[in-house]
Structure formats: C-alpha cells, structure tokens
mmCIF file of C-alpha atoms in Angstrom:
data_model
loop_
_atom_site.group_PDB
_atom_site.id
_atom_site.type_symbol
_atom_site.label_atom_id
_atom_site.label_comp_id
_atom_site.label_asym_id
_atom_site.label_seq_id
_atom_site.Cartn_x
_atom_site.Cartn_y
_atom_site.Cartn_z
ATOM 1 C CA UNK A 109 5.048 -3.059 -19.244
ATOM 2 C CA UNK A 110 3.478 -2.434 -15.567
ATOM 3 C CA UNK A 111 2.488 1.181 -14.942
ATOM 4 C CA UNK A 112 5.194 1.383 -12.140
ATOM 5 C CA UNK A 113 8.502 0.283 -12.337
ATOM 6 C CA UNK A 114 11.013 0.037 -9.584
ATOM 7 C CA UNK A 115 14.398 -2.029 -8.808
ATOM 8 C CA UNK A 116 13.818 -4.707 -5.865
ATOM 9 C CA UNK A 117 17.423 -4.509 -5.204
ATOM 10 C CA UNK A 118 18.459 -5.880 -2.678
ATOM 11 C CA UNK A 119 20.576 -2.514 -1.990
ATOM 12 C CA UNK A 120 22.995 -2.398 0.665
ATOM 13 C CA UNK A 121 25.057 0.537 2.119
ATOM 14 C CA UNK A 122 27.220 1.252 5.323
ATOM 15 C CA UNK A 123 25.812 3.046 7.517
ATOM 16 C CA UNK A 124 25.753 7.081 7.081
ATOM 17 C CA UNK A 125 25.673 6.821 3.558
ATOM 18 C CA UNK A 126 23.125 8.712 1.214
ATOM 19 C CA UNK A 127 20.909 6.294 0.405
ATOM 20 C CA UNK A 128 18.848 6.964 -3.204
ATOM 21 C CA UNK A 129 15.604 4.866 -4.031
ATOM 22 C CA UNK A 130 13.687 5.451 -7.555
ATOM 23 C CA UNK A 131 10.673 4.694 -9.159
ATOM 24 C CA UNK A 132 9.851 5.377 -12.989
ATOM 25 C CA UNK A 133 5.789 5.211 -14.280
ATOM 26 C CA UNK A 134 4.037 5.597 -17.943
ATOM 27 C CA UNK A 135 0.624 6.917 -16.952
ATOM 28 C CA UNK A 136 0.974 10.656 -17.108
ATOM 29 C CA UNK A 137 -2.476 10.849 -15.045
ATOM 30 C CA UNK A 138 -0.778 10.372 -12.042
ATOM 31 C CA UNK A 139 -0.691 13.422 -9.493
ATOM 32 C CA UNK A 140 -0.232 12.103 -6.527
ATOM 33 C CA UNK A 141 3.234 10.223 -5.540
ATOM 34 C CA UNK A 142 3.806 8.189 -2.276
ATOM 35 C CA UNK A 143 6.437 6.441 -0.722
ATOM 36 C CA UNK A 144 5.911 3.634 2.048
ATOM 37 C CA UNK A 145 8.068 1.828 4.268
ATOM 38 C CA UNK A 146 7.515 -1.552 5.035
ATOM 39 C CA UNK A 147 9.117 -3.707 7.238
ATOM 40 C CA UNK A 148 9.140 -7.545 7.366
ATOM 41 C CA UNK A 149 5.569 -8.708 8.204
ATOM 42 C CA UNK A 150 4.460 -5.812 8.881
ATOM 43 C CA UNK A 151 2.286 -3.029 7.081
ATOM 44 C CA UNK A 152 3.401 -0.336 5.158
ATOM 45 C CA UNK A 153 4.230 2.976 6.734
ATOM 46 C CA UNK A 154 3.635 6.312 4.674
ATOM 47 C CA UNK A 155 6.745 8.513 4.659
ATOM 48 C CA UNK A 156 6.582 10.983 2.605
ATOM 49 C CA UNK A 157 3.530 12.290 0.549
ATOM 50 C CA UNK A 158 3.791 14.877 -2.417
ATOM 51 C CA UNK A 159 1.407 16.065 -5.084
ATOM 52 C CA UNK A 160 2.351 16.985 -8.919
ATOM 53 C CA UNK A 161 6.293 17.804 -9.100
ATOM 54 C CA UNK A 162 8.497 19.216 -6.712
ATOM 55 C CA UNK A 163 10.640 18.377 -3.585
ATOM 56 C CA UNK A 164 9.747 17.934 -0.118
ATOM 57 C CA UNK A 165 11.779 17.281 2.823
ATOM 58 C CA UNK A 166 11.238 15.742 6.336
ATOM 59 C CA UNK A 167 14.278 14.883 8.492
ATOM 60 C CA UNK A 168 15.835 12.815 6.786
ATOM 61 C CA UNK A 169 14.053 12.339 4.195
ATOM 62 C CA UNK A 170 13.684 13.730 0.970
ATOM 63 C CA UNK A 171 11.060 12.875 -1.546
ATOM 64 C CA UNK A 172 11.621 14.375 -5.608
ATOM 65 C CA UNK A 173 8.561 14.469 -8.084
ATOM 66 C CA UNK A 174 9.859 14.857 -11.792
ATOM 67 C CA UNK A 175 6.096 14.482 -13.720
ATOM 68 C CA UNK A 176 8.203 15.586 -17.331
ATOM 69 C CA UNK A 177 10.516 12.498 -16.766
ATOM 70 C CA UNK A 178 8.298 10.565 -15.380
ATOM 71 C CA UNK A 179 10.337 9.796 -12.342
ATOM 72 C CA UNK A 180 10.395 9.789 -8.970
ATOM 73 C CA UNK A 181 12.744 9.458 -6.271
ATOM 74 C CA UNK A 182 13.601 9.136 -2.266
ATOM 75 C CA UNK A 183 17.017 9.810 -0.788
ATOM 76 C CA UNK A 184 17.811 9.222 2.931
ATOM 77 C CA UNK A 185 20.454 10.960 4.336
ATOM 78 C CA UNK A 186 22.605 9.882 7.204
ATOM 79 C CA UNK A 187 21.328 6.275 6.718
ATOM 80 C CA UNK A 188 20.951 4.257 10.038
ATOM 81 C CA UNK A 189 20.549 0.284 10.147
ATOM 82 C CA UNK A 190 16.681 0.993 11.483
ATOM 83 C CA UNK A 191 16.212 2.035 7.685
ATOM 84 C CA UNK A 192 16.892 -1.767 6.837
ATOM 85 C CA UNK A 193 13.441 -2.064 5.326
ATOM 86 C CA UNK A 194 11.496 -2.176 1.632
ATOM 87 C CA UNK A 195 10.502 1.138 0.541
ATOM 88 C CA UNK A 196 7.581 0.806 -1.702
ATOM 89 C CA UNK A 197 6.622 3.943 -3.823
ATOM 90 C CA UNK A 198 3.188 4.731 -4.944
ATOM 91 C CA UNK A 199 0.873 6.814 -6.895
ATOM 92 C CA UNK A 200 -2.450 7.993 -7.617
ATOM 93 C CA UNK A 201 -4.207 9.810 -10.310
ATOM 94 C CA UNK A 202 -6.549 12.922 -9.136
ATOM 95 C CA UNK A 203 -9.732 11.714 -7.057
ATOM 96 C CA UNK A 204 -8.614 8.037 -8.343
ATOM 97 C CA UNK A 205 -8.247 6.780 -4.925
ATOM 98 C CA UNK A 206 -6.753 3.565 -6.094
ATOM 99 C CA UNK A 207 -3.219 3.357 -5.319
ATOM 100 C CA UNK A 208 -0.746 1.883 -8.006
ATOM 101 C CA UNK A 209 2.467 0.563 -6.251
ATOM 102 C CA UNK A 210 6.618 -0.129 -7.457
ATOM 103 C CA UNK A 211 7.393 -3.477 -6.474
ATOM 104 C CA UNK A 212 9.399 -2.489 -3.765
ATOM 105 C CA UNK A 213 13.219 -1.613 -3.224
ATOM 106 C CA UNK A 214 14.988 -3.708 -0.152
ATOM 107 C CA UNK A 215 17.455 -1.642 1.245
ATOM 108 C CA UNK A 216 20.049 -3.214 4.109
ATOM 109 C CA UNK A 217 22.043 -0.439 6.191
ATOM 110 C CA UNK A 218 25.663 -2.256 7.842
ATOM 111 C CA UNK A 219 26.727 -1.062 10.625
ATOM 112 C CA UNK B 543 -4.759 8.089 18.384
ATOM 113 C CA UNK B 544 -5.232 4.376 17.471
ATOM 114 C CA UNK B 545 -3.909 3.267 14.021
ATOM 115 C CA UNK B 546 -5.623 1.125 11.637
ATOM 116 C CA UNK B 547 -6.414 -2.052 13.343
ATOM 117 C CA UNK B 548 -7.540 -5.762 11.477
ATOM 118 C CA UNK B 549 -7.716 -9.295 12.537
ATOM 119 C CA UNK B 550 -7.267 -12.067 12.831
ATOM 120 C CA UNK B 551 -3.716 -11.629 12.343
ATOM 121 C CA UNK B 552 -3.142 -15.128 10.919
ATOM 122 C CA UNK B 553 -5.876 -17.732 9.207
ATOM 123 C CA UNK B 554 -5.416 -20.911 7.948
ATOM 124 C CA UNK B 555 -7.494 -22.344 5.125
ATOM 125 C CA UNK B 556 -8.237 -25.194 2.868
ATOM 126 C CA UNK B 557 -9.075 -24.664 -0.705
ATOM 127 C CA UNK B 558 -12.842 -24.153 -1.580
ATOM 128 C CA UNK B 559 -13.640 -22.722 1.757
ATOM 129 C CA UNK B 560 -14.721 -19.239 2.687
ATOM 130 C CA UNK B 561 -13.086 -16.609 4.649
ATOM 131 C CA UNK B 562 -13.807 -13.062 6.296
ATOM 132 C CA UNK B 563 -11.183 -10.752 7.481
ATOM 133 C CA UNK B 564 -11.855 -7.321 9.225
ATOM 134 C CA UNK B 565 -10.614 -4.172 9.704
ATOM 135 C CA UNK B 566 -11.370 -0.873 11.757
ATOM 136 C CA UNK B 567 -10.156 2.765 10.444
ATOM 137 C CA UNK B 568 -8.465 5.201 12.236
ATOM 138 C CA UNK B 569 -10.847 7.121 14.380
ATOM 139 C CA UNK B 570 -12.755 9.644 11.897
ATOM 140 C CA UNK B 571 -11.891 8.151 8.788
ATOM 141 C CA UNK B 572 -14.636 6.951 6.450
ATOM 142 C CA UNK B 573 -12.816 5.740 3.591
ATOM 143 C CA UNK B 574 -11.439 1.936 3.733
ATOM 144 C CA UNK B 575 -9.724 0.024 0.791
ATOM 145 C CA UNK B 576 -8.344 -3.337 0.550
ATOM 146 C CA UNK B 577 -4.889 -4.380 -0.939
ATOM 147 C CA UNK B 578 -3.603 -7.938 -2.065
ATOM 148 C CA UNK B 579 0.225 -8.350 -1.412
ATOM 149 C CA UNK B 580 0.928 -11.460 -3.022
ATOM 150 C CA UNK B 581 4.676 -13.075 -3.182
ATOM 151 C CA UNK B 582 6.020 -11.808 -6.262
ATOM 152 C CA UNK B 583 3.416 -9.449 -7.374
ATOM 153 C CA UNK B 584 3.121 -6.783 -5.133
ATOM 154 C CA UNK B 585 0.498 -5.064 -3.694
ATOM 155 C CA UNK B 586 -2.507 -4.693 -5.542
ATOM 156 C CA UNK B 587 -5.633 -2.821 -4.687
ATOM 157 C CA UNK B 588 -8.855 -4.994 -4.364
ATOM 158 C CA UNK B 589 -11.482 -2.547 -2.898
ATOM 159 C CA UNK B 590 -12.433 0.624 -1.729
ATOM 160 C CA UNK B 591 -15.822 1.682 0.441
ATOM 161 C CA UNK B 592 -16.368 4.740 1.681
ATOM 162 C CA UNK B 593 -19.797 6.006 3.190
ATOM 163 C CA UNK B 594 -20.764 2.178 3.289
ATOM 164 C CA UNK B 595 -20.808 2.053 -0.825
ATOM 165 C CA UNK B 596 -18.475 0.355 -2.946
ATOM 166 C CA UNK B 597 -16.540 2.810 -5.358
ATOM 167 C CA UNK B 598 -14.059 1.021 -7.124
ATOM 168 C CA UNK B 599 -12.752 -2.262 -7.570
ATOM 169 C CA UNK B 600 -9.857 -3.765 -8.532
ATOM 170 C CA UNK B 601 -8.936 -6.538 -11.518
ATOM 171 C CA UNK B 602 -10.287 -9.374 -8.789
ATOM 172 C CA UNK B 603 -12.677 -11.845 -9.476
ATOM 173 C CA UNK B 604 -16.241 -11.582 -8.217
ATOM 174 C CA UNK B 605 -16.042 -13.934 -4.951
ATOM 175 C CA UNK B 606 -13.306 -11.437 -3.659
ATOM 176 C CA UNK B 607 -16.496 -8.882 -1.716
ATOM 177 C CA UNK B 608 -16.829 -6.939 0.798
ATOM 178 C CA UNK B 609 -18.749 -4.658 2.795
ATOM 179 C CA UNK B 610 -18.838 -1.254 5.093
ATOM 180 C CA UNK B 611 -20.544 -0.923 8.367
ATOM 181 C CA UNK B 612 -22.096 2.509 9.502
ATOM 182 C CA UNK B 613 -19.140 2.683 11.801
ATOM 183 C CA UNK B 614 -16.822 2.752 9.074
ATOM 184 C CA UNK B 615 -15.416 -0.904 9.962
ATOM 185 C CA UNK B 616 -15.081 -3.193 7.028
ATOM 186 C CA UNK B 617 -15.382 -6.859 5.963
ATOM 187 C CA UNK B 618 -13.506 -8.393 3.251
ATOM 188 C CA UNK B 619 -15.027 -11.920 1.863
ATOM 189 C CA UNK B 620 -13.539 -14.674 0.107
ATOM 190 C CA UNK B 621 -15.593 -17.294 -1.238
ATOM 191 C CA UNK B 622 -13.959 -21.153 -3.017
ATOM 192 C CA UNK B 623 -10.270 -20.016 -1.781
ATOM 193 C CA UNK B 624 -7.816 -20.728 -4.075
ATOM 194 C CA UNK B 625 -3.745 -21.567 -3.020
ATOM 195 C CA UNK B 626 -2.589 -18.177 -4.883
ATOM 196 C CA UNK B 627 -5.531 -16.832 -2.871
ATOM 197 C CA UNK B 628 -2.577 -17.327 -0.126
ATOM 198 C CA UNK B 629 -1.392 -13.735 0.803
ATOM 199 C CA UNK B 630 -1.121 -10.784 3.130
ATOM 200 C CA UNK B 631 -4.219 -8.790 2.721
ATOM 201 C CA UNK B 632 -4.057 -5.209 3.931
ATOM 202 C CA UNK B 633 -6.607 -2.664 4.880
ATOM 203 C CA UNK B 634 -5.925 1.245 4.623
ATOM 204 C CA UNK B 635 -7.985 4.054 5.652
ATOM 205 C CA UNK B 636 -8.053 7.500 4.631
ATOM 206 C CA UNK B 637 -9.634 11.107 6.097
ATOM 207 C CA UNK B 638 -12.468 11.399 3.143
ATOM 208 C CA UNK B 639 -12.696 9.854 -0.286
ATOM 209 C CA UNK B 640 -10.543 11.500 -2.577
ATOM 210 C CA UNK B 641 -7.775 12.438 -0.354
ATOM 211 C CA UNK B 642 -4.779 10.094 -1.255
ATOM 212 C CA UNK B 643 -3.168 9.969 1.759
ATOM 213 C CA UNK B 644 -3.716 6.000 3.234
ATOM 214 C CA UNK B 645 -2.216 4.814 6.127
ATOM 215 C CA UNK B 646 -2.299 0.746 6.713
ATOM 216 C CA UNK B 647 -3.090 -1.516 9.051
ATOM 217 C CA UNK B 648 -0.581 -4.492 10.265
ATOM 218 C CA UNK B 649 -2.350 -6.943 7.878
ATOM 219 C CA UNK B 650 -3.646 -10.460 7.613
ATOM 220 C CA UNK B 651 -1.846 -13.586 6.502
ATOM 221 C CA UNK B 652 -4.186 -15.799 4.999
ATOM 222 C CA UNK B 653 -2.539 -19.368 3.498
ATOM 223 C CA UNK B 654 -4.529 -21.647 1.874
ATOM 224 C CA UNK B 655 -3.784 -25.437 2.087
#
C-alpha cells in the first residue's frame, strides 16, 4: 500500500463547475499537507500550503486537512479551462523535510 | 524575485555514461532537494542539502550523488545511467531546513538511449 493515495483521473468538468480533488495517506506522522499544480512539462507549482487539520482558503482555492480521517482535499471553485492541469498533493512529517507525493489527479476544464 | 532555476533543460544519454545536472535556489534559500518524476511512479525525493551537507536521502542507489556549493547552488550526479534512469529530475528550494514549504524549478529531462 503506498503511503499516499490519490485517483489519476483523468477528471473532466465544464467550465464553472466546483471542481473537488482528494488525497487519502496511512502515516499518521504527517503534519504538513501540500498541494501542487503541475502543468505539462513543466514543474510543479505550490498552491496551497496547510499544517495539521483545518481549512484554508485563497481565491479560489480551498485546501481541507482531516488528520482523524486521514484525508485531504482541494476544491476549486468557479473552475476555468487554465485549471486544465495535474494537481499533485503532498505531505511532510514535522522537520522531515522529505516530501511524500499522490500520484497526481489530471483534471480537464471544457469550455 | 527569480524562481528556482536548473539546466540544461534537456540531455541526451547512452547507458553506462555519466551525467550532471544543476540547479540554483531562489535568492536566500539554503535548502535544495532533488526529486525523480519517473513515468508511472511519480515523484520521488532523491536528496536534500542544506548548508552544503547532505541530510537525507532517498531509497536511490549510491551512484545517484550530489553536492552543495557555498552559494547554495547544487549538483546532482549520475554515474553507469540506466534506461529507467530516463526521467524528469526536479530541484526545489526552500527558506531554511525544516520549513516545508518547496517551490520547484522547471526541471530536467534526461533520456537515456
């Protein structure tokens, strides 16, 4: 079982729609929870950065940290076709510095 | 402010030879690690330097090294390439060591022949 499981889609929505992107992980060490966007060969870009459980919002974005479940998640809102990317979600345990990454979600916004 | 910046951007390789990337942090960063993102298995960390000493390492064999230069810049070596050797290898760099937060550079697409 990898520490960090997460559904490489493809996922595709119209544009506007709510989009909602999850990760699930076993180690409970984890504190620290990540989400990247990466677009085709290119390098991923950190969106959203939270620590132990909680929400946090930025624009559009929304991360969710639920540490009891185990689960983590990112919705868009408003979803434009410059979303069309993979969203990689990541995590790190306290002063562990290595970063343990989902496999990556590809998400497609129609216009 | 610059981001993080590594070259070259592309390399070509034969199996058993010997490559170098490099990578520059972000201005007043002096942590730099070193991801594998390998077709069909993710990314997966390889290194991290900070302060010009290695302090962890990935699940890589030995002729995957590297090193840190007092400016903070890094080198990644790769001795007797392999063909799953072939992969986009990413450098990150972060304000201090133990703060999380690791922005990436644009990467380096090695292929091995």
């Amino acid at each position: 079982q990898k520490e960090v499981e997460q559904d490489p889609g493809p996922l595709s929505v119209p544009e506007g729609a709510i989009v909602s992107l999850n990760c699930t992980y076993s180690n409970s060490a984890f504190q620290y929870f990540m989400w990247y966007r990466q677009y085709s060969r290119k390098g991923p870009e950190l969106l959203m950065y939270t620590y132990s459980s909680g929400n946090k919002e930025d624009g559009r974005f929304t991360a969710q940290v639920d540490k009891s479940s185990k689960y983590i998640s990112l919705f868009i809102r408003d979803s434009q076709p410059s979303d069309s990317a993979t969203y990689l979600c990541a995590m790190s345990m306290e002063y562990g510095n290595k970063l343990v990454f989902g496999a990556g979600t590809i998400l497609r916004v129609k216009s | 402010e610059a981001g993080v910046t590594q070259s070259p951007t592309h390399l070509i390789k034969t199996r058993g030879q010997q490559v170098t990337l490099r990578c520059s942090p972000i201005s007043g960063h002096t942590s730099v690690y070193w991801y594998q993102q390998a077709l069909g298995l993710g990314l997966q960390f390889l290194l991290w330097y900070d302060e010009g000493e290695e302090r962890n390492r990935g699940n890589f064999p030995p002729r995957f090294s590297g090193r840190q230069f007092p400016n903070y810049s890094s080198e990644l070596n790769v001795n007797a390439l392999e063909l799953e050797d072939s992969a986009l290898y990413l450098c990150a760099s972060s304000l201090v060591a133990g703060l999380n937060e690791q922005f990436f550079g644009p990467g380096t697409r090695l292929t091995v022949l």
